mmCIF file of C-alpha atoms and ligand atoms in Angstrom:
data_model
loop_
_atom_site.group_PDB
_atom_site.id
_atom_site.type_symbol
_atom_site.label_atom_id
_atom_site.label_comp_id
_atom_site.label_asym_id
_atom_site.label_seq_id
_atom_site.Cartn_x
_atom_site.Cartn_y
_atom_site.Cartn_z
ATOM 1 C CA MET S 1 -14.484 -42.621 -26.279
ATOM 2 C CA ARG S 2 -14.743 -41.096 -22.862
ATOM 3 C CA ARG S 3 -16.345 -37.690 -22.529
ATOM 4 C CA LEU S 4 -13.957 -35.506 -20.568
ATOM 5 C CA LEU S 5 -14.409 -32.281 -18.625
ATOM 6 C CA ILE S 6 -11.111 -30.429 -18.078
ATOM 7 C CA LEU S 7 -10.830 -28.154 -15.053
ATOM 8 C CA GLY S 8 -7.779 -25.909 -15.016
ATOM 9 C CA ALA S 9 -7.652 -26.167 -18.818
ATOM 10 C CA THR S 10 -5.257 -23.211 -19.174
ATOM 11 C CA GLY S 11 -2.714 -24.612 -16.721
ATOM 12 C CA SER S 12 0.198 -26.993 -16.987
ATOM 13 C CA ILE S 13 -1.881 -30.150 -16.311
ATOM 14 C CA GLY S 14 -4.751 -28.983 -18.538
ATOM 15 C CA GLY S 15 -2.331 -28.115 -21.356
ATOM 16 C CA THR S 16 -0.546 -31.468 -21.165
ATOM 17 C CA CYS S 17 -3.886 -33.252 -21.348
ATOM 18 C CA LEU S 18 -5.101 -31.226 -24.338
ATOM 19 C CA ARG S 19 -1.805 -31.821 -26.196
ATOM 20 C CA ALA S 20 -2.204 -35.568 -25.633
ATOM 21 C CA ILE S 21 -5.738 -35.407 -27.060
ATOM 22 C CA ALA S 22 -4.558 -33.332 -30.044
ATOM 23 C CA ASP S 23 -1.754 -35.729 -30.968
ATOM 24 C CA GLY S 24 -3.835 -38.865 -30.408
ATOM 25 C CA ARG S 25 -2.090 -40.250 -27.324
ATOM 26 C CA LEU S 26 -5.272 -39.815 -25.296
ATOM 27 C CA SER S 27 -8.578 -41.043 -26.700
ATOM 28 C CA ALA S 28 -11.105 -38.740 -25.090
ATOM 29 C CA VAL S 29 -13.533 -36.081 -26.268
ATOM 30 C CA PRO S 30 -13.289 -32.796 -24.377
ATOM 31 C CA VAL S 31 -16.857 -31.688 -23.623
ATOM 32 C CA GLY S 32 -16.101 -28.659 -21.461
ATOM 33 C CA LEU S 33 -13.206 -26.499 -20.285
ATOM 34 C CA VAL S 34 -13.030 -24.668 -16.953
ATOM 35 C CA GLY S 35 -10.624 -21.793 -16.337
ATOM 36 C CA HIS S 36 -10.308 -18.847 -14.039
ATOM 37 C CA SER S 37 -8.404 -15.692 -15.024
ATOM 38 C CA ASN S 38 -6.817 -16.336 -18.411
ATOM 39 C CA VAL S 39 -9.838 -15.597 -20.622
ATOM 40 C CA ARG S 40 -7.890 -15.202 -23.872
ATOM 41 C CA ALA S 41 -6.179 -18.590 -23.536
ATOM 42 C CA LEU S 42 -9.459 -20.272 -22.614
ATOM 43 C CA GLU S 43 -11.233 -18.785 -25.649
ATOM 44 C CA GLU S 44 -8.456 -20.031 -27.934
ATOM 45 C CA LEU S 45 -8.623 -23.540 -26.491
ATOM 46 C CA SER S 46 -12.393 -23.527 -26.775
ATOM 47 C CA THR S 47 -12.174 -22.662 -30.484
ATOM 48 C CA ARG S 48 -9.360 -25.120 -31.158
ATOM 49 C CA PHE S 49 -11.060 -28.056 -29.442
ATOM 50 C CA ASN S 50 -14.554 -26.998 -30.441
ATOM 51 C CA CYS S 51 -15.947 -27.209 -26.949
ATOM 52 C CA PRO S 52 -17.609 -24.767 -24.545
ATOM 53 C CA TYR S 53 -15.902 -23.135 -21.581
ATOM 54 C CA VAL S 54 -16.704 -21.372 -18.343
ATOM 55 C CA LEU S 55 -14.748 -19.095 -16.038
ATOM 56 C CA ASN S 56 -15.021 -20.192 -12.434
ATOM 57 C CA THR S 57 -16.312 -16.883 -11.126
ATOM 58 C CA CYS S 58 -18.843 -18.274 -8.638
ATOM 59 C CA SER S 59 -20.100 -21.631 -7.346
ATOM 60 C CA ALA S 60 -23.436 -21.349 -9.176
ATOM 61 C CA ALA S 61 -21.802 -20.738 -12.584
ATOM 62 C CA LEU S 62 -19.432 -23.661 -12.047
ATOM 63 C CA GLU S 63 -22.212 -26.016 -10.938
ATOM 64 C CA ASP S 64 -24.477 -25.049 -13.856
ATOM 65 C CA PHE S 65 -21.659 -25.732 -16.301
ATOM 66 C CA ILE S 66 -20.683 -29.060 -14.725
ATOM 67 C CA ALA S 67 -24.327 -30.166 -14.566
ATOM 68 C CA SER S 68 -25.034 -29.259 -18.187
ATOM 69 C CA HIS S 69 -21.986 -30.934 -19.734
ATOM 70 C CA GLU S 70 -22.481 -34.608 -19.159
ATOM 71 C CA ALA S 71 -19.027 -36.115 -18.930
ATOM 72 C CA ASP S 72 -17.877 -39.593 -17.913
ATOM 73 C CA ILE S 73 -14.815 -38.256 -16.171
ATOM 74 C CA ALA S 74 -13.373 -34.928 -15.075
ATOM 75 C CA LEU S 75 -9.675 -34.063 -14.972
ATOM 76 C CA ASN S 76 -9.200 -31.639 -12.100
ATOM 77 C CA GLY S 77 -6.060 -29.600 -12.786
ATOM 78 C CA ILE S 78 -7.139 -26.530 -10.823
ATOM 79 C CA ALA S 79 -4.349 -25.091 -8.665
ATOM 80 C CA GLY S 80 -5.123 -24.626 -4.996
ATOM 81 C CA ALA S 81 -7.973 -24.884 -2.539
ATOM 82 C CA ALA S 82 -10.649 -23.938 -5.113
ATOM 83 C CA GLY S 83 -10.173 -27.418 -6.542
ATOM 84 C CA LEU S 84 -12.057 -29.089 -3.694
ATOM 85 C CA GLU S 85 -15.433 -27.595 -4.539
ATOM 86 C CA ALA S 86 -14.951 -28.510 -8.205
ATOM 87 C CA SER S 87 -14.034 -32.098 -7.282
ATOM 88 C CA LEU S 88 -17.164 -32.490 -5.152
ATOM 89 C CA LEU S 89 -19.397 -30.999 -7.858
ATOM 90 C CA CYS S 90 -17.998 -33.393 -10.484
ATOM 91 C CA LEU S 91 -18.562 -36.422 -8.231
ATOM 92 C CA ARG S 92 -22.094 -35.269 -7.393
ATOM 93 C CA HIS S 93 -22.916 -34.818 -11.067
ATOM 94 C CA GLY S 94 -22.025 -38.409 -11.869
ATOM 95 C CA MET S 95 -18.411 -38.179 -12.998
ATOM 96 C CA ASP S 96 -15.343 -40.132 -12.029
ATOM 97 C CA LEU S 97 -12.424 -37.944 -11.077
ATOM 98 C CA ALA S 98 -8.913 -37.954 -12.525
ATOM 99 C CA LEU S 99 -7.422 -35.911 -9.732
ATOM 100 C CA ALA S 100 -4.299 -33.770 -10.115
ATOM 101 C CA ASN S 101 -5.534 -31.162 -7.617
ATOM 102 C CA LYS S 102 -3.877 -32.635 -4.511
ATOM 103 C CA GLU S 103 -5.478 -29.934 -2.370
ATOM 104 C CA SER S 104 -8.823 -31.737 -2.858
ATOM 105 C CA VAL S 105 -7.425 -34.764 -1.051
ATOM 106 C CA VAL S 106 -5.425 -32.852 1.566
ATOM 107 C CA MET S 107 -8.399 -30.684 2.519
ATOM 108 C CA GLY S 108 -11.250 -33.088 1.770
ATOM 109 C CA GLY S 109 -9.544 -36.085 3.391
ATOM 110 C CA ASP S 110 -11.863 -38.840 4.594
ATOM 111 C CA PHE S 111 -14.925 -36.756 3.707
ATOM 112 C CA LEU S 112 -13.969 -36.641 -0.004
ATOM 113 C CA PHE S 113 -13.521 -40.422 -0.197
ATOM 114 C CA ALA S 114 -16.733 -41.055 1.745
ATOM 115 C CA GLU S 115 -18.576 -38.846 -0.761
ATOM 116 C CA ALA S 116 -17.066 -40.709 -3.715
ATOM 117 C CA ALA S 117 -18.052 -44.061 -2.146
ATOM 118 C CA ARG S 118 -21.577 -42.840 -1.353
ATOM 119 C CA LEU S 119 -22.014 -41.687 -4.952
ATOM 120 C CA GLY S 120 -20.379 -44.783 -6.441
ATOM 121 C CA ARG S 121 -17.686 -42.751 -8.215
ATOM 122 C CA ARG S 122 -13.968 -43.403 -8.552
ATOM 123 C CA ILE S 123 -11.072 -41.100 -7.753
ATOM 124 C CA ILE S 124 -7.965 -41.881 -9.814
ATOM 125 C CA PRO S 125 -4.827 -39.985 -8.800
ATOM 126 C CA VAL S 126 -2.859 -38.039 -11.414
ATOM 127 C CA ASP S 127 -0.019 -36.791 -9.208
ATOM 128 C CA SER S 128 2.883 -38.820 -10.634
ATOM 129 C CA GLU S 129 3.898 -40.436 -7.319
ATOM 130 C CA HIS S 130 0.339 -41.432 -6.460
ATOM 131 C CA SER S 131 -0.389 -42.571 -9.988
ATOM 132 C CA ALA S 132 2.657 -44.847 -9.736
ATOM 133 C CA ILE S 133 1.522 -46.285 -6.399
ATOM 134 C CA TYR S 134 -2.112 -46.594 -7.547
ATOM 135 C CA HIS S 135 -1.083 -48.732 -10.505
ATOM 136 C CA LEU S 136 1.513 -50.762 -8.561
ATOM 137 C CA ILE S 137 -1.008 -51.539 -5.840
ATOM 138 C CA GLN S 138 -3.543 -53.000 -8.320
ATOM 139 C CA ASP S 139 -1.398 -56.128 -8.616
ATOM 140 C CA HIS S 140 -0.422 -56.535 -4.941
ATOM 141 C CA GLN S 141 -2.603 -57.113 -1.872
ATOM 142 C CA ASP S 142 0.266 -57.474 0.603
ATOM 143 C CA VAL S 143 1.608 -53.905 0.605
ATOM 144 C CA ASP S 144 3.515 -53.002 3.742
ATOM 145 C CA SER S 145 4.492 -49.390 3.061
ATOM 146 C CA LEU S 146 5.025 -46.708 0.430
ATOM 147 C CA VAL S 147 8.178 -44.949 -0.752
ATOM 148 C CA ILE S 148 7.571 -41.569 -2.384
ATOM 149 C CA THR S 149 10.339 -39.972 -4.421
ATOM 150 C CA ALA S 150 11.213 -36.271 -4.301
ATOM 151 C CA SER S 151 13.526 -34.406 -6.674
ATOM 152 C CA GLY S 152 14.832 -32.275 -3.794
ATOM 153 C CA GLY S 153 14.218 -29.062 -5.763
ATOM 154 C CA PRO S 154 16.764 -26.464 -6.919
ATOM 155 C CA PHE S 155 18.269 -25.694 -3.489
ATOM 156 C CA LEU S 156 19.163 -29.122 -2.117
ATOM 157 C CA GLY S 157 22.154 -28.770 0.215
ATOM 158 C CA ARG S 158 22.265 -24.952 -0.149
ATOM 159 C CA LYS S 159 22.577 -22.918 3.063
ATOM 160 C CA ASP S 160 22.097 -19.223 2.144
ATOM 161 C CA LEU S 161 18.389 -19.217 1.338
ATOM 162 C CA ASP S 162 17.360 -15.836 2.778
ATOM 163 C CA SER S 163 17.854 -13.989 -0.511
ATOM 164 C CA VAL S 164 16.147 -16.531 -2.794
ATOM 165 C CA THR S 165 13.755 -14.850 -5.272
ATOM 166 C CA PRO S 166 10.378 -16.251 -6.423
ATOM 167 C CA GLU S 167 11.843 -16.779 -9.922
ATOM 168 C CA GLU S 168 14.715 -18.880 -8.533
ATOM 169 C CA ALA S 169 12.354 -20.880 -6.337
ATOM 170 C CA ALA S 170 9.996 -21.556 -9.251
ATOM 171 C CA ALA S 171 12.789 -22.938 -11.488
ATOM 172 C CA HIS S 172 12.325 -26.663 -10.985
ATOM 173 C CA PRO S 173 15.263 -28.866 -12.061
ATOM 174 C CA THR S 174 13.277 -31.722 -13.668
ATOM 175 C CA TRP S 175 9.551 -30.918 -14.013
ATOM 176 C CA LYS S 176 7.799 -28.077 -15.858
ATOM 177 C CA MET S 177 4.798 -27.103 -13.731
ATOM 178 C CA GLY S 178 2.698 -24.173 -12.474
ATOM 179 C CA ARG S 179 4.270 -21.568 -10.176
ATOM 180 C CA LYS S 180 2.772 -22.630 -6.823
ATOM 181 C CA ILE S 181 3.678 -26.313 -7.130
ATOM 182 C CA SER S 182 7.173 -25.406 -8.397
ATOM 183 C CA ILE S 183 7.855 -23.212 -5.360
ATOM 184 C CA ASP S 184 6.396 -25.944 -3.131
ATOM 185 C CA SER S 185 8.784 -28.402 -4.745
ATOM 186 C CA SER S 186 11.752 -26.270 -3.690
ATOM 187 C CA THR S 187 10.663 -26.194 -0.030
ATOM 188 C CA LEU S 188 9.397 -29.814 -0.153
ATOM 189 C CA ALA S 189 5.962 -28.512 0.912
ATOM 190 C CA ASN S 190 4.798 -30.238 -2.273
ATOM 191 C CA LYS S 191 6.188 -33.509 -0.917
ATOM 192 C CA GLY S 192 4.503 -32.701 2.379
ATOM 193 C CA LEU S 193 1.163 -32.291 0.620
ATOM 194 C CA GLU S 194 1.871 -35.550 -1.214
ATOM 195 C CA VAL S 195 2.594 -37.446 2.006
ATOM 196 C CA ILE S 196 -0.782 -36.284 3.327
ATOM 197 C CA GLU S 197 -2.388 -37.101 -0.046
ATOM 198 C CA ALA S 198 -0.927 -40.630 0.078
ATOM 199 C CA GLY S 199 -2.132 -41.071 3.654
ATOM 200 C CA PHE S 200 -5.745 -40.450 2.645
ATOM 201 C CA LEU S 201 -5.659 -42.061 -0.808
ATOM 202 C CA PHE S 202 -4.070 -45.324 0.288
ATOM 203 C CA ASN S 203 -5.201 -45.305 3.918
ATOM 204 C CA MET S 204 -1.637 -45.399 5.259
ATOM 205 C CA PRO S 205 -0.336 -43.946 8.537
ATOM 206 C CA PRO S 206 2.592 -41.513 8.295
ATOM 207 C CA GLN S 207 5.031 -44.137 9.657
ATOM 208 C CA LYS S 208 4.342 -46.240 6.564
ATOM 209 C CA ILE S 209 5.111 -43.448 4.101
ATOM 210 C CA GLU S 210 8.786 -42.860 3.401
ATOM 211 C CA VAL S 211 10.214 -40.018 1.314
ATOM 212 C CA THR S 212 13.492 -40.454 -0.520
ATOM 213 C CA ILE S 213 15.347 -37.821 -2.524
ATOM 214 C CA HIS S 214 15.801 -39.003 -6.084
ATOM 215 C CA ARG S 215 17.298 -36.238 -8.237
ATOM 216 C CA GLN S 216 16.542 -37.765 -11.636
ATOM 217 C CA SER S 217 12.708 -37.964 -11.232
ATOM 218 C CA VAL S 218 12.651 -41.250 -13.148
ATOM 219 C CA VAL S 219 11.411 -43.539 -10.378
ATOM 220 C CA HIS S 220 7.998 -42.055 -9.595
ATOM 221 C CA SER S 221 7.412 -44.011 -6.395
ATOM 222 C CA MET S 222 7.636 -47.511 -4.960
ATOM 223 C CA ILE S 223 5.738 -49.958 -2.798
ATOM 224 C CA ARG S 224 7.302 -52.286 -0.240
ATOM 225 C CA LEU S 225 5.588 -55.644 0.149
ATOM 226 C CA GLU S 226 5.360 -57.560 3.416
ATOM 227 C CA ASN S 227 7.780 -60.129 1.999
ATOM 228 C CA GLY S 228 10.479 -57.464 1.643
ATOM 229 C CA ALA S 229 10.290 -56.961 -2.132
ATOM 230 C CA VAL S 230 10.107 -53.443 -3.534
ATOM 231 C CA TYR S 231 8.277 -52.582 -6.768
ATOM 232 C CA ALA S 232 8.916 -49.301 -8.578
ATOM 233 C CA GLN S 233 7.409 -47.456 -11.524
ATOM 234 C CA LEU S 234 9.886 -45.777 -13.898
ATOM 235 C CA SER S 235 9.280 -43.437 -16.821
ATOM 236 C CA PRO S 236 10.583 -40.080 -18.075
ATOM 237 C CA PRO S 237 9.474 -37.031 -16.033
ATOM 238 C CA ASP S 238 6.431 -36.240 -18.180
ATOM 239 C CA MET S 239 2.910 -35.811 -16.758
ATOM 240 C CA THR S 240 1.316 -37.148 -19.965
ATOM 241 C CA LEU S 241 1.530 -40.727 -18.721
ATOM 242 C CA PRO S 242 -0.229 -40.252 -15.357
ATOM 243 C CA ILE S 243 -2.860 -38.047 -17.003
ATOM 244 C CA VAL S 244 -3.581 -40.520 -19.810
ATOM 245 C CA ALA S 245 -3.493 -43.486 -17.415
ATOM 246 C CA ALA S 246 -6.077 -41.796 -15.175
ATOM 247 C CA VAL S 247 -8.436 -40.489 -17.853
ATOM 248 C CA ASP S 248 -8.297 -43.631 -19.979
ATOM 249 C CA ASP S 249 -8.262 -45.952 -16.957
ATOM 250 C CA ARG S 250 -9.704 -49.415 -17.818
ATOM 251 C CA HIS S 251 -10.771 -48.353 -21.314
ATOM 252 C CA SER S 252 -8.100 -48.814 -23.934
ATOM 253 C CA ARG S 253 -4.689 -50.314 -24.245
ATOM 254 C CA LEU S 254 -2.264 -47.435 -23.926
ATOM 255 C CA GLU S 255 0.529 -47.335 -26.479
ATOM 256 C CA ASN S 256 3.518 -44.988 -26.897
ATOM 257 C CA VAL S 257 2.338 -42.419 -24.394
ATOM 258 C CA VAL S 258 5.912 -41.492 -23.441
ATOM 259 C CA SER S 259 9.190 -42.573 -25.018
ATOM 260 C CA PRO S 260 10.630 -45.713 -23.461
ATOM 261 C CA LEU S 261 13.475 -45.219 -20.997
ATOM 262 C CA SER S 262 16.962 -46.017 -22.164
ATOM 263 C CA PHE S 263 19.209 -47.767 -19.630
ATOM 264 C CA LYS S 264 22.383 -47.252 -21.645
ATOM 265 C CA ASN S 265 23.438 -44.239 -19.632
ATOM 266 C CA LEU S 266 21.080 -43.928 -16.695
ATOM 267 C CA THR S 267 22.189 -43.283 -13.146
ATOM 268 C CA LEU S 268 19.596 -43.465 -10.390
ATOM 269 C CA THR S 269 20.430 -42.100 -6.954
ATOM 270 C CA PHE S 270 18.513 -42.050 -3.676
ATOM 271 C CA GLN S 271 19.296 -40.194 -0.468
ATOM 272 C CA ASP S 272 17.656 -39.344 2.820
ATOM 273 C CA TRP S 273 16.223 -35.899 3.540
ATOM 274 C CA ASP S 274 17.010 -33.699 6.511
ATOM 275 C CA ARG S 275 14.264 -32.437 8.864
ATOM 276 C CA LYS S 276 16.141 -29.176 9.547
ATOM 277 C CA GLU S 277 16.732 -28.497 5.875
ATOM 278 C CA PHE S 278 13.096 -29.216 4.948
ATOM 279 C CA PRO S 279 10.904 -28.288 7.946
ATOM 280 C CA LEU S 280 7.796 -28.151 5.766
ATOM 281 C CA LEU S 281 8.034 -31.854 5.035
ATOM 282 C CA ALA S 282 8.460 -32.625 8.741
ATOM 283 C CA LEU S 283 5.397 -30.462 9.526
ATOM 284 C CA ALA S 284 3.324 -32.346 6.955
ATOM 285 C CA TYR S 285 4.100 -35.656 8.668
ATOM 286 C CA GLU S 286 2.851 -34.140 11.936
ATOM 287 C CA ALA S 287 -0.284 -32.811 10.216
ATOM 288 C CA LEU S 288 -1.058 -36.272 8.831
ATOM 289 C CA GLU S 289 -0.481 -37.848 12.240
ATOM 290 C CA ARG S 290 -2.872 -35.406 13.889
ATOM 291 C CA LYS S 291 -5.415 -35.254 11.026
ATOM 292 C CA LYS S 292 -8.634 -33.331 11.953
ATOM 293 C CA GLY S 293 -8.079 -29.690 10.916
ATOM 294 C CA TYR S 294 -4.277 -29.945 10.645
ATOM 295 C CA PRO S 295 -3.916 -30.946 6.975
ATOM 296 C CA ILE S 296 -6.374 -28.189 6.002
ATOM 297 C CA ALA S 297 -4.480 -25.605 8.047
ATOM 298 C CA TYR S 298 -1.154 -26.821 6.622
ATOM 299 C CA ASN S 299 -2.366 -26.302 3.059
ATOM 300 C CA ALA S 300 -4.002 -22.942 3.784
ATOM 301 C CA ALA S 301 -0.936 -21.579 5.609
ATOM 302 C CA ASP S 302 1.356 -22.698 2.810
ATOM 303 C CA GLU S 303 -0.852 -21.062 0.148
ATOM 304 C CA VAL S 304 -0.803 -17.795 2.122
ATOM 305 C CA ALA S 305 2.963 -18.022 2.721
ATOM 306 C CA VAL S 306 3.813 -18.715 -0.939
ATOM 307 C CA SER S 307 1.569 -15.888 -2.086
ATOM 308 C CA LEU S 308 3.210 -13.442 0.392
ATOM 309 C CA PHE S 309 6.647 -14.634 -0.746
ATOM 310 C CA CYS S 310 5.715 -14.139 -4.421
ATOM 311 C CA SER S 311 4.653 -10.568 -3.674
ATOM 312 C CA HIS S 312 7.987 -9.989 -1.835
ATOM 313 C CA ARG S 313 6.283 -9.458 1.530
ATOM 314 C CA ILE S 314 8.105 -12.283 3.323
ATOM 315 C CA LYS S 315 11.449 -13.980 2.742
ATOM 316 C CA TYR S 316 11.812 -17.455 1.293
ATOM 317 C CA THR S 317 12.893 -18.790 4.681
ATOM 318 C CA ASP S 318 9.778 -17.289 6.281
ATOM 319 C CA ILE S 319 7.508 -19.694 4.344
ATOM 320 C CA SER S 320 8.190 -22.609 6.691
ATOM 321 C CA ARG S 321 8.195 -20.346 9.776
ATOM 322 C CA LEU S 322 4.756 -19.031 8.845
ATOM 323 C CA VAL S 323 3.306 -22.512 8.322
ATOM 324 C CA ALA S 324 4.799 -23.677 11.650
ATOM 325 C CA ARG S 325 3.343 -20.674 13.505
ATOM 326 C CA THR S 326 -0.083 -21.205 11.949
ATOM 327 C CA LEU S 327 -0.134 -24.876 12.934
ATOM 328 C CA GLU S 328 0.824 -23.940 16.514
ATOM 329 C CA ALA S 329 -2.575 -22.207 16.810
ATOM 330 C CA GLY S 330 -4.093 -25.706 17.205
ATOM 331 C CA TRP S 331 -6.451 -27.371 14.686
ATOM 332 C CA ASP S 332 -8.008 -30.173 16.688
ATOM 333 C CA CYS S 333 -11.412 -29.488 15.136
ATOM 334 C CA GLU S 334 -13.412 -32.070 13.181
ATOM 335 C CA ALA S 335 -14.049 -31.535 9.458
ATOM 336 C CA PRO S 336 -16.983 -33.799 8.610
ATOM 337 C CA ASP S 337 -18.401 -31.781 5.682
ATOM 338 C CA TYR S 338 -17.541 -29.191 3.057
ATOM 339 C CA GLU S 339 -18.730 -26.228 5.132
ATOM 340 C CA SER S 340 -16.574 -27.118 8.150
ATOM 341 C CA ILE S 341 -13.558 -27.759 5.910
ATOM 342 C CA MET S 342 -13.911 -24.334 4.306
ATOM 343 C CA GLU S 343 -14.408 -22.726 7.724
ATOM 344 C CA ILE S 344 -11.101 -24.187 8.950
ATOM 345 C CA ASP S 345 -9.427 -23.143 5.685
ATOM 346 C CA LYS S 346 -10.679 -19.574 6.176
ATOM 347 C CA ARG S 347 -9.580 -19.376 9.811
ATOM 348 C CA ALA S 348 -6.144 -20.799 9.022
ATOM 349 C CA ARG S 349 -5.655 -18.169 6.310
ATOM 350 C CA GLN S 350 -6.576 -15.436 8.790
ATOM 351 C CA VAL S 351 -4.140 -16.814 11.383
ATOM 352 C CA ALA S 352 -1.373 -17.040 8.767
ATOM 353 C CA VAL S 353 -1.898 -13.439 7.659
ATOM 354 C CA GLN S 354 -1.879 -12.256 11.302
ATOM 355 C CA CYS S 355 1.317 -14.210 12.028
ATOM 356 C CA SER S 356 3.012 -12.760 8.936
ATOM 357 C CA SER S 357 2.727 -9.241 10.344
ATOM 358 C CA CYS S 358 5.344 -10.207 12.986
ATOM 359 C CA PHE S 359 7.938 -11.180 10.346
HETATM 360 P P1 NDP V 401 -1.047 -24.063 -13.118
HETATM 361 O O1 NDP V 401 -0.785 -22.875 -12.269
HETATM 362 O O2 NDP V 401 -0.221 -24.274 -14.324
HETATM 363 O O3 NDP V 401 -2.580 -24.018 -13.620
HETATM 364 C C1 NDP V 401 -3.601 -23.805 -12.713
HETATM 365 C C2 NDP V 401 -4.938 -23.876 -13.414
HETATM 366 O O4 NDP V 401 -5.952 -23.699 -12.422
HETATM 367 C C3 NDP V 401 -5.143 -22.784 -14.466
HETATM 368 O O5 NDP V 401 -5.907 -23.308 -15.514
HETATM 369 C C4 NDP V 401 -5.971 -21.738 -13.706
HETATM 370 O O6 NDP V 401 -6.794 -20.951 -14.536
HETATM 371 C C5 NDP V 401 -6.809 -22.651 -12.846
HETATM 372 N N1 NDP V 401 -7.355 -22.004 -11.662
HETATM 373 C C6 NDP V 401 -6.700 -21.282 -10.727
HETATM 374 N N2 NDP V 401 -7.572 -20.879 -9.774
HETATM 375 C C7 NDP V 401 -8.792 -21.355 -10.137
HETATM 376 C C8 NDP V 401 -10.101 -21.266 -9.592
HETATM 377 N N3 NDP V 401 -10.352 -20.579 -8.476
HETATM 378 N N4 NDP V 401 -11.103 -21.908 -10.242
HETATM 379 C C9 NDP V 401 -10.892 -22.586 -11.377
HETATM 380 N N5 NDP V 401 -9.682 -22.685 -11.949
HETATM 381 C C10 NDP V 401 -8.657 -22.080 -11.332
HETATM 382 O O7 NDP V 401 -1.010 -25.314 -12.144
HETATM 383 P P2 NDP V 401 -0.596 -26.819 -12.473
HETATM 384 O O8 NDP V 401 -1.277 -27.268 -13.719
HETATM 385 O O9 NDP V 401 0.858 -26.962 -12.382
HETATM 386 O O10 NDP V 401 -1.196 -27.585 -11.210
HETATM 387 C C11 NDP V 401 -2.583 -27.823 -11.091
HETATM 388 C C12 NDP V 401 -2.837 -28.816 -9.970
HETATM 389 O O11 NDP V 401 -2.235 -30.059 -10.323
HETATM 390 C C13 NDP V 401 -2.215 -28.416 -8.621
HETATM 391 O O12 NDP V 401 -3.024 -28.866 -7.594
HETATM 392 C C14 NDP V 401 -0.895 -29.164 -8.612
HETATM 393 O O13 NDP V 401 -0.438 -29.434 -7.306
HETATM 394 C C15 NDP V 401 -1.297 -30.456 -9.333
HETATM 395 N N6 NDP V 401 -0.193 -31.138 -9.982
HETATM 396 C C16 NDP V 401 0.479 -30.530 -11.012
HETATM 397 C C17 NDP V 401 1.538 -31.172 -11.636
HETATM 398 C C18 NDP V 401 2.236 -30.546 -12.809
HETATM 399 O O14 NDP V 401 3.088 -31.210 -13.416
HETATM 400 N N7 NDP V 401 1.936 -29.333 -13.185
HETATM 401 C C19 NDP V 401 2.006 -32.483 -11.177
HETATM 402 C C20 NDP V 401 1.199 -33.052 -10.114
HETATM 403 C C21 NDP V 401 0.152 -32.393 -9.541
HETATM 404 P P3 NDP V 401 -6.311 -19.525 -15.166
HETATM 405 O O15 NDP V 401 -5.037 -19.802 -15.878
HETATM 406 O O16 NDP V 401 -7.404 -19.155 -16.104
HETATM 407 O O17 NDP V 401 -6.178 -18.579 -14.032
HETATM 408 MG MG1 MG V 402 3.880 -35.121 -7.531
#
């Protein structure tokens, strides 16, 4: 059985993984749990799963813990930019990475994959769309382009968005997830981050990554082959499957991870998205086209904007305006290592906070 380190153990991804271990759908032994602020929940999990934990209070504490708990693979379910450091530490301490923390890919970009290659470690995506593509691609060499599905969030087609509250924005129609990713799903910033994530993970230019709105969240993504055929992955909207498929990758035959889909009464719809309605998705395409510091600044500005929105300091509609303003500052700087990535992240956060004072 694989020895598994779980980062973000108290979150939605961490919880789904631990439930799958508890009910036998995932064969893995948790050897360490990493959390951040929810000490009580972490202590309870530690007792229940009989494994040690650490609070990520500083880099040294995190590195000591990762180094001393020899795992085969780490599931990174940390929310936000802090996930990048954890991903790098896990790779450097000899672990493969089952990666839910999309910020690691968006910020780390080519550097993260170069590090994994240098260290001989694998990065297996957990994000449902990327998990779908990752597994579809295994069987096909002649992939022309990718089609990523988006639920469209709770406000699709709605015009009066100025008065939207954080609670309304966090109420996702099909997935149950943490607060930041749920709000990002309503603005399609989450899809924007995923377009950038797909660009780096599968080495695809933005023109080869299409987003389609698919309200049912049953088709998790598709690949188009050069011959014109399209292959899709379908399953219920449940993160257990991508988590189990990533952690147990290549080890056992997976059985009954999620209930099989019934086609007796299933309607699947697809529609285009509108650049004016979802400016954050359009901005992400530009950030991927430009690369360099742009993806890092996009993520940082969005984290600042969502946090200001959650504390009622800016309106819902200001989130995209703030990200756009931050990107206008220009991020044509190279990010060849962790220090330069974090420097750009820091500067982008400062610019975003300054810009927000004009709103
Ligand atoms: P949650 O908000 O539910 O959980 C976040 C977790 O990260 C918590 O365990 C939290 O700890 C921990 N955390 C926060 N900050 C830090 C830090 N500085 N250091 C260490 N741990 C920290 O988020 P989700 O589980 O929804 O999402 C996690 C990641 O997975 C995100 O990157 C998201 O985009 C991605 N993802 C999530 C999906 C989902 O279905 N939820 C689907 C696809 C991707 P504590 O509670 O102790 O503060
Ligand atoms: Mg996703």
